[in-house]
Short mmCIF file of C-alpha atoms in Angstrom, two decimals:
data_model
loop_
_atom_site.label_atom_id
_atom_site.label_comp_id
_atom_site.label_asym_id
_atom_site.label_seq_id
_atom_site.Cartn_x
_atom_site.Cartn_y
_atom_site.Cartn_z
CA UNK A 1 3.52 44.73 -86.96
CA UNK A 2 5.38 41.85 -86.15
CA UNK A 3 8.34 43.77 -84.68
CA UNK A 4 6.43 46.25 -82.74
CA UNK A 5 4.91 42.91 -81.15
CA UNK A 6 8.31 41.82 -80.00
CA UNK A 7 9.32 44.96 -78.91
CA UNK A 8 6.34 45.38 -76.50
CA UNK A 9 6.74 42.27 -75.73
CA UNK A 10 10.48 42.85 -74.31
CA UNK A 11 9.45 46.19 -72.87
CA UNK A 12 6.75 44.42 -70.69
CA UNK A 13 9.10 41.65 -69.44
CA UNK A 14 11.21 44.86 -68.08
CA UNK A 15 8.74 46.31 -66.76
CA UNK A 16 7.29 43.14 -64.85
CA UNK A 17 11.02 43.75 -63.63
CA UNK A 18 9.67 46.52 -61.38
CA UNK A 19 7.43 43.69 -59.24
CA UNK A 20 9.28 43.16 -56.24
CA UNK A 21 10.94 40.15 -56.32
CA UNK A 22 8.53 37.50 -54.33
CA UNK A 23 5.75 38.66 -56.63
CA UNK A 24 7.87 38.55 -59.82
CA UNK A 25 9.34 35.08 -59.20
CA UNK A 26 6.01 33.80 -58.44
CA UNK A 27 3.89 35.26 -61.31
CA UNK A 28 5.87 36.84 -63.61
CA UNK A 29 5.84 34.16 -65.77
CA UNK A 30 2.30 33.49 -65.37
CA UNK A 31 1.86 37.59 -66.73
CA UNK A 32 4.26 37.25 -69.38
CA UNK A 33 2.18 34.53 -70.85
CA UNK A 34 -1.25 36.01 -70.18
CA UNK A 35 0.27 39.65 -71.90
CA UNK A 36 0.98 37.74 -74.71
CA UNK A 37 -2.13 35.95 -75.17
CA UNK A 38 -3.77 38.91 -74.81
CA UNK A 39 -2.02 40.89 -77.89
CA UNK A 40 -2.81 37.53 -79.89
CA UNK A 41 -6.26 37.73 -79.56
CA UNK A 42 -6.46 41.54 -80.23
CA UNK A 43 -4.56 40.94 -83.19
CA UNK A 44 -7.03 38.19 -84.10
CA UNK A 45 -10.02 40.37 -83.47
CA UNK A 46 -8.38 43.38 -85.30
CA UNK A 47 -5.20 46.05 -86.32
CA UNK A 48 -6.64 49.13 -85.54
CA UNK A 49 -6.27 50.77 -81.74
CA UNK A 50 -3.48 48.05 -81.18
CA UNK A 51 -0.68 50.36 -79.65
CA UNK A 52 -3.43 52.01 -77.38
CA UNK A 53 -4.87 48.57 -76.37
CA UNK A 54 -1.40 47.71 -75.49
CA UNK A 55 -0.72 50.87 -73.46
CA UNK A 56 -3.55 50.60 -71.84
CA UNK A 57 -2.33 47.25 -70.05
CA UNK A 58 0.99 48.81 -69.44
CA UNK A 59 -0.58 51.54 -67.37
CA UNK A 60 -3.03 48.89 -65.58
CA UNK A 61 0.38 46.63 -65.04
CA UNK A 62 1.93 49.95 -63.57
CA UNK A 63 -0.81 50.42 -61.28
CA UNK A 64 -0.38 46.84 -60.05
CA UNK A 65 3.40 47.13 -59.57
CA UNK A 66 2.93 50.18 -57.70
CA UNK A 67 0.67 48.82 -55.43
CA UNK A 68 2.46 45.77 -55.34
CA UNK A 69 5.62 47.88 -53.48
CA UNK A 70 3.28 49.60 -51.34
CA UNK A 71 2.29 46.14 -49.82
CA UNK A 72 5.87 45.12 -49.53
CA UNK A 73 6.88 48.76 -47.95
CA UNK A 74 4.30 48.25 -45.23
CA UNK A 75 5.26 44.49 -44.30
CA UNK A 76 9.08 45.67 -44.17
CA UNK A 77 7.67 48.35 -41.56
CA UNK A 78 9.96 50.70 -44.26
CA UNK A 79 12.73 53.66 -44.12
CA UNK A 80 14.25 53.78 -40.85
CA UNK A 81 16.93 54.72 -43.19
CA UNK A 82 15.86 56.40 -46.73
CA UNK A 83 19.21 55.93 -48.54
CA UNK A 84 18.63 52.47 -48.05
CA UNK A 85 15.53 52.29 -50.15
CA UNK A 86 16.27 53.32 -52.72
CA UNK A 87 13.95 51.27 -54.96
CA UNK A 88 10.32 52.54 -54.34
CA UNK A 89 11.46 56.29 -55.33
CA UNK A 90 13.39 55.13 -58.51
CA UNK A 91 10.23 52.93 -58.84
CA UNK A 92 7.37 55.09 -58.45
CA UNK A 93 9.42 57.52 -60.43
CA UNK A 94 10.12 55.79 -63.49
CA UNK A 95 5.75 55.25 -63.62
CA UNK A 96 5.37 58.52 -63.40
CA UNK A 97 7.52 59.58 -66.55
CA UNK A 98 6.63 56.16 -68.14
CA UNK A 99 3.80 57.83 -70.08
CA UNK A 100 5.91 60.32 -71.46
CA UNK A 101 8.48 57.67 -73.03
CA UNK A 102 5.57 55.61 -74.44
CA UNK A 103 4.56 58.67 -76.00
CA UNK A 104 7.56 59.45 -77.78
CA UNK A 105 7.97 56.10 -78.57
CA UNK A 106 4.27 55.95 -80.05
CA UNK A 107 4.66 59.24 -82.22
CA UNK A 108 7.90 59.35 -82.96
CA UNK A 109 9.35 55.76 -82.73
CA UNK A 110 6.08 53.64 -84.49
CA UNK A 111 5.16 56.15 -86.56
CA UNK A 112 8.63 56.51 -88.16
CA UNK A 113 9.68 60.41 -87.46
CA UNK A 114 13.17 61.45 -88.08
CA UNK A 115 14.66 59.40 -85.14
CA UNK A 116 18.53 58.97 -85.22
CA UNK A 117 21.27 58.51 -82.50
CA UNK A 118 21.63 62.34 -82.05
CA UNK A 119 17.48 62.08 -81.24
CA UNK A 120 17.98 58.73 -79.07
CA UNK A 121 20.99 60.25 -76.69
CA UNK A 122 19.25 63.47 -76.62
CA UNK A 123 15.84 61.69 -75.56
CA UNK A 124 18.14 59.35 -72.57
CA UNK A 125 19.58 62.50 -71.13
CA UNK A 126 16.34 64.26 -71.21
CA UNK A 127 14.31 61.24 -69.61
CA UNK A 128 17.33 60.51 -67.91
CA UNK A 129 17.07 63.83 -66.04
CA UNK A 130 13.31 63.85 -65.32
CA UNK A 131 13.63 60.33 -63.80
CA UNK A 132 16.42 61.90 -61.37
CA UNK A 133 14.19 64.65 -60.46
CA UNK A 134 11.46 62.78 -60.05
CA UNK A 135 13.03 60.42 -57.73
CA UNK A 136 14.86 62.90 -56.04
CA UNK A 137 11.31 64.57 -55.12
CA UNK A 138 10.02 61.61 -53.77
CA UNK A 139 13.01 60.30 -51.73
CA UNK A 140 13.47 63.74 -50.15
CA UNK A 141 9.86 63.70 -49.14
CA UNK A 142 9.03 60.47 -48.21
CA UNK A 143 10.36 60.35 -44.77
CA UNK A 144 8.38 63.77 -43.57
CA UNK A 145 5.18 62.48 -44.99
CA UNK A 146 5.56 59.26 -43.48
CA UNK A 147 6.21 61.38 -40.19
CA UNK A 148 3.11 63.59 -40.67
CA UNK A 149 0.80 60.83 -41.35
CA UNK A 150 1.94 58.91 -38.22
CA UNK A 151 0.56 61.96 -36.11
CA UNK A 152 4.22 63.42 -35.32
CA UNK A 153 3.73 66.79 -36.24
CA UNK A 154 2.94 68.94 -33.34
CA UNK A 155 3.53 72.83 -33.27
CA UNK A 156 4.95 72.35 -29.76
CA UNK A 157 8.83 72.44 -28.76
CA UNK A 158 10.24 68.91 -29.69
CA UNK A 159 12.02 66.46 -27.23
CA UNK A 160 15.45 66.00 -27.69
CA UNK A 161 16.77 63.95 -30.17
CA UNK A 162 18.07 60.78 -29.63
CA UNK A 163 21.80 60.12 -29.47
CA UNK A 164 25.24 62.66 -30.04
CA UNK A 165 24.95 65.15 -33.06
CA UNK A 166 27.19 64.92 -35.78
CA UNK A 167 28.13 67.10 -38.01
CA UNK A 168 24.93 66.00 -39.99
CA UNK A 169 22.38 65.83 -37.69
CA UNK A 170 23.47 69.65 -35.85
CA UNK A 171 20.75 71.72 -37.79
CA UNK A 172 23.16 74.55 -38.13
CA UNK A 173 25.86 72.37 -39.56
CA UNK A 174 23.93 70.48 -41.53
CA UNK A 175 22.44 74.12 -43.12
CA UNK A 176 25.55 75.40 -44.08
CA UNK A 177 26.29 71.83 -45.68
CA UNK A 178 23.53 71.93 -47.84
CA UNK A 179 23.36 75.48 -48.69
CA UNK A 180 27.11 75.31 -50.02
CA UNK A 181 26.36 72.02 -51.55
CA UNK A 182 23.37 73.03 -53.31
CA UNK A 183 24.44 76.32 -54.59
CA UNK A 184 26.31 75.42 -57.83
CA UNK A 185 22.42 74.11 -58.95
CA UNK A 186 20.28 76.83 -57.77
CA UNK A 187 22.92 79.43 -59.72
CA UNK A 188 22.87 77.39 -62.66
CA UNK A 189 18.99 77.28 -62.72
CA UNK A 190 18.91 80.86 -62.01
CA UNK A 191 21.07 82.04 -64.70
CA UNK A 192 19.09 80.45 -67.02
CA UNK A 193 15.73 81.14 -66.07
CA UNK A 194 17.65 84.80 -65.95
CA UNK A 195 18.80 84.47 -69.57
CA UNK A 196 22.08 85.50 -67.95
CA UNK A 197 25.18 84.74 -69.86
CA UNK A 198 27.81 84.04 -67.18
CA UNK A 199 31.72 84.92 -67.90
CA UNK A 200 33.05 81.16 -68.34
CA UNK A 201 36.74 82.16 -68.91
CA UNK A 202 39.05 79.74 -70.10
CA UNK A 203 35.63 77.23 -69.42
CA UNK A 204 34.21 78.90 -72.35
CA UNK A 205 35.11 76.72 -75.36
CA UNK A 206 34.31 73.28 -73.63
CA UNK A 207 31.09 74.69 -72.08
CA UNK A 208 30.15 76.74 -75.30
CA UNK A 209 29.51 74.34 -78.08
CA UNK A 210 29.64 76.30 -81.20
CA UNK A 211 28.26 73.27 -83.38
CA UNK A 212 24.48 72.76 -82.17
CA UNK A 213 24.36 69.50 -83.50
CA UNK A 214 27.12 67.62 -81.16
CA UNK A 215 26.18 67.04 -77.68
CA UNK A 216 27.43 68.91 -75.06
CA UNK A 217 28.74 66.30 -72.83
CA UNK A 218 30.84 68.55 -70.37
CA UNK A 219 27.85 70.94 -69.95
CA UNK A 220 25.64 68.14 -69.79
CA UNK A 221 27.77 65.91 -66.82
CA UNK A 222 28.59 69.34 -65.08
CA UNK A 223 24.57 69.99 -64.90
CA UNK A 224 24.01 66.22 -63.80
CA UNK A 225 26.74 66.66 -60.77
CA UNK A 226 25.07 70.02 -59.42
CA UNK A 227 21.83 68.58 -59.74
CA UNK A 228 23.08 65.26 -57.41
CA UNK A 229 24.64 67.85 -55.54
CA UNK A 230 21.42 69.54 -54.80
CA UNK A 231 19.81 66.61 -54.02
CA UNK A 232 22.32 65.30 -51.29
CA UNK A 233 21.60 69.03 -49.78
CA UNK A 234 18.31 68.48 -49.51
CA UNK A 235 18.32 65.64 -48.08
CA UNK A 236 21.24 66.80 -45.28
CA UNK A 237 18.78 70.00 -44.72
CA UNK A 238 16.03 67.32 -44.23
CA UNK A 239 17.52 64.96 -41.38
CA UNK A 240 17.76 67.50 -38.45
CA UNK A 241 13.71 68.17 -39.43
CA UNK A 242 13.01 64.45 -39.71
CA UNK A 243 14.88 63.65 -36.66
CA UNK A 244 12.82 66.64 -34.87
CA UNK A 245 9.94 64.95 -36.51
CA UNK A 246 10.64 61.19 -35.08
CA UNK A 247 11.21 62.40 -31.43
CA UNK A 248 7.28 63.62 -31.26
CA UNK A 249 8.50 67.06 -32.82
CA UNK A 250 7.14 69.75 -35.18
CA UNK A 251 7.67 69.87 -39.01
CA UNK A 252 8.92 73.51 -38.27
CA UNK A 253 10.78 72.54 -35.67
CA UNK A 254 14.09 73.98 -37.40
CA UNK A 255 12.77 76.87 -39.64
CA UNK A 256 15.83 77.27 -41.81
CA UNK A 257 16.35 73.98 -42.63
CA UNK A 258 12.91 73.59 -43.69
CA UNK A 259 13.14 76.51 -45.88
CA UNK A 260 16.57 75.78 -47.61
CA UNK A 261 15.04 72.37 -48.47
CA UNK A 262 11.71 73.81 -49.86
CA UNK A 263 13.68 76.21 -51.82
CA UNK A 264 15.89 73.44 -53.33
CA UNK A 265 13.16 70.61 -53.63
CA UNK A 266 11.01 73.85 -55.34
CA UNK A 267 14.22 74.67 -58.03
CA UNK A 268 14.08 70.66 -58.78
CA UNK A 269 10.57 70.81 -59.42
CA UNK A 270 10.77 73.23 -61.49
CA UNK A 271 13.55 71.73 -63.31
CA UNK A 272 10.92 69.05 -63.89
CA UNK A 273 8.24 70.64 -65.08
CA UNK A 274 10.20 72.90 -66.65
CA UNK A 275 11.47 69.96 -68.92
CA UNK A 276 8.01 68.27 -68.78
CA UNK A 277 6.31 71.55 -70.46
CA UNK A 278 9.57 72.28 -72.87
CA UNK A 279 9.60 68.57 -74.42
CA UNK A 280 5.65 67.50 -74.46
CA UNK A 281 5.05 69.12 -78.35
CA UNK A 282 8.40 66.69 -79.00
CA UNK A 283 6.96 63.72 -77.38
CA UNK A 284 3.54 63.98 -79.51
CA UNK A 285 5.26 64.52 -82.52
CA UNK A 286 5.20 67.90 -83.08
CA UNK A 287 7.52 68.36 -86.54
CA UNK A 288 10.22 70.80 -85.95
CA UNK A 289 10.71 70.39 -82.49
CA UNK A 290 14.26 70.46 -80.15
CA UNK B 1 -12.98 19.23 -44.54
CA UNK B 2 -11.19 22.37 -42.85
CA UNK B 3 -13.43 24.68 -41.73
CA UNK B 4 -12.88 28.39 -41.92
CA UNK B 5 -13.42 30.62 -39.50
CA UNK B 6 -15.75 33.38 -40.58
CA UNK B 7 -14.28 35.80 -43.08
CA UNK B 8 -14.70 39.11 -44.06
CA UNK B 9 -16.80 40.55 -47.74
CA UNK B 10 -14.52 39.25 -50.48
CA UNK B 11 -13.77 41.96 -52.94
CA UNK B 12 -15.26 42.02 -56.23
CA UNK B 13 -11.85 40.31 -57.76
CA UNK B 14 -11.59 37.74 -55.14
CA UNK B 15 -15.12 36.74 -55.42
CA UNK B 16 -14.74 36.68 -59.78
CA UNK B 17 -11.66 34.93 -59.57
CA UNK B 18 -13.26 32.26 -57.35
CA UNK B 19 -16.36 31.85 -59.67
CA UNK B 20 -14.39 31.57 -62.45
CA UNK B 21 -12.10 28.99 -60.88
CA UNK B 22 -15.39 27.09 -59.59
CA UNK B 23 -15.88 25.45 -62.84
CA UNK B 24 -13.05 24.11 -63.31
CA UNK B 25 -8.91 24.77 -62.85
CA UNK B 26 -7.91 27.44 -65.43
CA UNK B 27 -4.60 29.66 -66.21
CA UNK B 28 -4.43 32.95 -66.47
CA UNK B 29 -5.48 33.88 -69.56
CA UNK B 30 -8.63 31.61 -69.18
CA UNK B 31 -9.79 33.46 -65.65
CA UNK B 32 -9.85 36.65 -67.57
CA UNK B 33 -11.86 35.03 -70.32
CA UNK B 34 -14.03 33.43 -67.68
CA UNK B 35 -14.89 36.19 -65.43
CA UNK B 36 -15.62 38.65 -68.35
CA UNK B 37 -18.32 35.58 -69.45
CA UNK B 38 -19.38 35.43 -65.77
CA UNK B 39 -19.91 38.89 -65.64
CA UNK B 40 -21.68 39.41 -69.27
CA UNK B 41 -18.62 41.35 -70.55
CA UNK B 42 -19.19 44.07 -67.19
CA UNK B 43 -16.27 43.21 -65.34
CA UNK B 44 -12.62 43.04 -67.49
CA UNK B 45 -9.85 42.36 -65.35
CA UNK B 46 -6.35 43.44 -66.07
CA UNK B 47 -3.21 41.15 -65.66
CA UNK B 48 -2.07 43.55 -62.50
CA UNK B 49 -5.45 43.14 -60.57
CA UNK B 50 -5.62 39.84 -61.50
CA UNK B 51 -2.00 38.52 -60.83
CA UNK B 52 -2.36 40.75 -57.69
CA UNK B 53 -5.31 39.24 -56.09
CA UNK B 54 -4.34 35.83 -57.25
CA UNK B 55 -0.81 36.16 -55.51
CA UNK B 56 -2.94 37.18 -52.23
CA UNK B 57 -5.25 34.37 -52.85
CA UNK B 58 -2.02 31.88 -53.59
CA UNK B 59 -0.86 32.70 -49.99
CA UNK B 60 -4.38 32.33 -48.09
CA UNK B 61 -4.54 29.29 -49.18
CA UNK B 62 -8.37 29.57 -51.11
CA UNK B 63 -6.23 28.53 -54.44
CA UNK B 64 -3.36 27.01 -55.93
CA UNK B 65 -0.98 26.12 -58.42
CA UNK B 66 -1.96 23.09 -60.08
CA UNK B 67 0.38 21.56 -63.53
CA UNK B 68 1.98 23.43 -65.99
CA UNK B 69 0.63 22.22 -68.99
CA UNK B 70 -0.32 23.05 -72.59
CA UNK B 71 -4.02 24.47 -73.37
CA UNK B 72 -5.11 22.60 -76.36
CA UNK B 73 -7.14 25.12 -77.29
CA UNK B 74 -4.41 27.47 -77.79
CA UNK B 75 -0.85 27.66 -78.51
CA UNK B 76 1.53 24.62 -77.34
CA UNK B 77 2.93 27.01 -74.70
CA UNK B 78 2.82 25.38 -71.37
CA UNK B 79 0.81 27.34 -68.84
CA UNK B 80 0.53 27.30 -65.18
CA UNK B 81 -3.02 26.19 -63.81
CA UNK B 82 -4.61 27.44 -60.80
CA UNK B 83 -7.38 25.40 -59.11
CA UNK B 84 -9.49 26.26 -55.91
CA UNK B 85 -9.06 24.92 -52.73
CA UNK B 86 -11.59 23.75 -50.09
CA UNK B 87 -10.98 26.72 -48.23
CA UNK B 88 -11.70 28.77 -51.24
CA UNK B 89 -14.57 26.77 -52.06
CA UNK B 90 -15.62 27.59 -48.64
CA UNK B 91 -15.24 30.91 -48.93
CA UNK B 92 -16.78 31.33 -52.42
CA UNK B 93 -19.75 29.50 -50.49
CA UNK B 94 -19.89 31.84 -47.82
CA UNK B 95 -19.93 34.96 -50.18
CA UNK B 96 -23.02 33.24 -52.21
CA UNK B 97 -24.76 32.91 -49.31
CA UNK B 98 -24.09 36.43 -48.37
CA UNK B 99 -25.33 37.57 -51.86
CA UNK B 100 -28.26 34.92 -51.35
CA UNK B 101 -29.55 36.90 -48.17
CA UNK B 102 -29.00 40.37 -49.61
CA UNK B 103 -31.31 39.15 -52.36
CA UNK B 104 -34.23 38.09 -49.97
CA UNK B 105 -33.27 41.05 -48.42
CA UNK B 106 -34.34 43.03 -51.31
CA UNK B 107 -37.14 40.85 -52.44
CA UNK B 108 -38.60 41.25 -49.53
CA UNK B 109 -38.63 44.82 -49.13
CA UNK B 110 -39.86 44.79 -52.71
CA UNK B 111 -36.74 46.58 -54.74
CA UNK B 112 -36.03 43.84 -57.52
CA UNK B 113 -37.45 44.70 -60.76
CA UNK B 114 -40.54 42.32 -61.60
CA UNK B 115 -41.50 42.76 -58.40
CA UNK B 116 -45.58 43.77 -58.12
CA UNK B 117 -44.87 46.86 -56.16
CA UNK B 118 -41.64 48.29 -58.01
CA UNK B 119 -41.54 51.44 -59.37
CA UNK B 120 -44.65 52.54 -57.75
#
């Protein structure tokens, strides 16, 4: 009991980490304090329904912290430039796959399962993943809902832009870009979700691990790089639509960059769930589960 | 005394934090304890809506940081203290009076239990 104490204990001082920092330097000690005396007293009061007493004030903190960056996004009068806030996404990510780390870490952690390295780096690349997505999702739609809710989407021709197009900001540039960029990921995914065994060639032994127990690294950072390919794709298909969207245009202003980045943010969200729905029984502690 | 200018409905954290802080400079810990007292055990305030609306409340001005020092009814951890200020003893004021008005309000169109004509 003790230990699991100390170990929530850390794991809330990281995640008072997520406050921004004005709120965090000002109360975070203050929290860390209050957390503490509140596990005392359930401790004092009694054992049972500790862990879900605790996670209950996680997910409350979490709601605060969220909020908290809200706040801070609107007094910065936010995202004239996306890849430059980075935080909130990576942020409002991480809460929303939070609950799904405190529950393996409830039934398979605390309640002693078979947990070994193997389990922990297979459980960081899987989480690992999900956060990505997750963040991903957000960062690439941010911008055009922040757009839409400030009344910019008309289904009228837009004004023009504002300034010389680059190579980035021509929509039919920036399309070919992405599509190219993105298609390593969307074959991957499709081969899989095809059941399609693809002809690796000399690839084959260092793709093709013939031991299931060791990880497979080079499959694994091969996966990661299309997938943060994908995402910079989306998010070059997305700046000729946002820019449409900031000069008083439509959403559908440029039709095929709209639909290359639905079809790639829809193949990451499916990656997601996909994982989500694949790992859950392992998360709850389902024996016998990979 | 500095006087206010008028200000809008407190929310229901605001107002708790202020009542609980009325009685006395508290940390933390001791608000929650207070306002779930206040309240009869129907309001329980987590550390995010708490810290929250006291951060919001630290910049307003209507409290503020008073020592750190150690609870003696606890551990010998030294805690920060937060006390009301006039303006948030104002502003608690102005809320009670508020509620105090809404009550006649109700009394006098006969919807408080007790009341001869209720229920009928």
């Amino acid at each position: 009991m003790v230990y699991e104490q100390q170990m929530v204990r850390m794991l809330y001082k990281k995640l008072l980490a997520l406050y921004p920092r004005g709120f965090r330097e000002r109360m975070g000690e203050s929290m860390e304090q209050t957390f503490n005396d509140l596990c005392n007293e359930r401790k004092q009061q009694t054992e049972s329904g500790w862990l879900g007493f605790v996670l209950g004030i996680f997910v409350e903190t979490a709601i605060g912290i969220v909020q908290e960056n809200i706040l801070l996004l609107r007094e910065m009068n936010a995202m004239k430039n996306s890849l430059t806030h980075l935080r909130l996404p990576a942020i409002l990510s991480f809460l929303v796959i939070l609950p799904f780390i405190l529950l393996e870490f409830t039934f398979v952690i605390v309640k002693r399962l078979t947990f070994d390295l193997r389990d922990a780096l297979d459980s960081i690349v899987i989480f690992s993943f999900l956060w990505l997505g997750v963040a991903a999702i957000v960062l690439i739609l941010m911008p055009i809902v922040r757009n839409l809710r400030a009344g910019n989407n008309r289904m009228v021709n837009p004004a023009p832009a504002q300034g010389n197009n680059t190579i980035l900001t021509n929509p039919t540039s920036a399309m070919i870009i992405s599509f190219l960029l993105a298609l390593p990921f969307l074959t991957i995914l499709l081969l899989l979700w095809l059941h399609i065994e693809p002809p690796l060639g000399p690839l084959e032994p260092l793709l093709k691990n013939p031991d299931p127990d060791q990880p497979n690294v080079l499959g694994t950072l091969l996966f990661l790089g299309a997938l943060l390919l994908a995402v910079a794709a989306c998010l070059i298909a997305r700046v000729p639509i946002v820019r449409a969207m900031q000069a008083g245009g439509s959403l559908f202003a440029h039709p095929m960059n709209l639909m290359l980045a639905v079809v790639i943010l829809s193949f990451i969200a499916m990656l997601v769930v996909g994982l989500i729905v694949d790992q859950y029984p392992c998360w709850i502690g389902v024996p016998n589960c990979d | 005394m500095t006087t206010i200018q008028p200000i809008p409905p407190l929310t229901p954290a605001v107002f708790h934090i202020l009542l609980a802080l009325s009685s006395g400079e508290r940390h933390g810990y001791g608000i929650m304890k207070q306002v779930e007292a206040d309240s009869q055990g129907k309001v329980k305030m987590g550390a995010g809506t708490l810290y929250g609306s006291l951060k919001r409340m630290l910049d307003v001005g209507l409290v503020k940081e008073s020592d750190k020092r150690v609870d003696p009814d606890m551990d010998d951890e030294r805690r920060i203290y937060y006390q009301l200020t006039s303006v948030g003893a104002q502003a608690l004021a102005a809320e009670l009076k508020r509620y105090q008005h809404l009550v006649a309000l109700a009394q006098e169109r006969k919807l408080l239990p007790k009341t001869f004509a209720y229920g009928l």
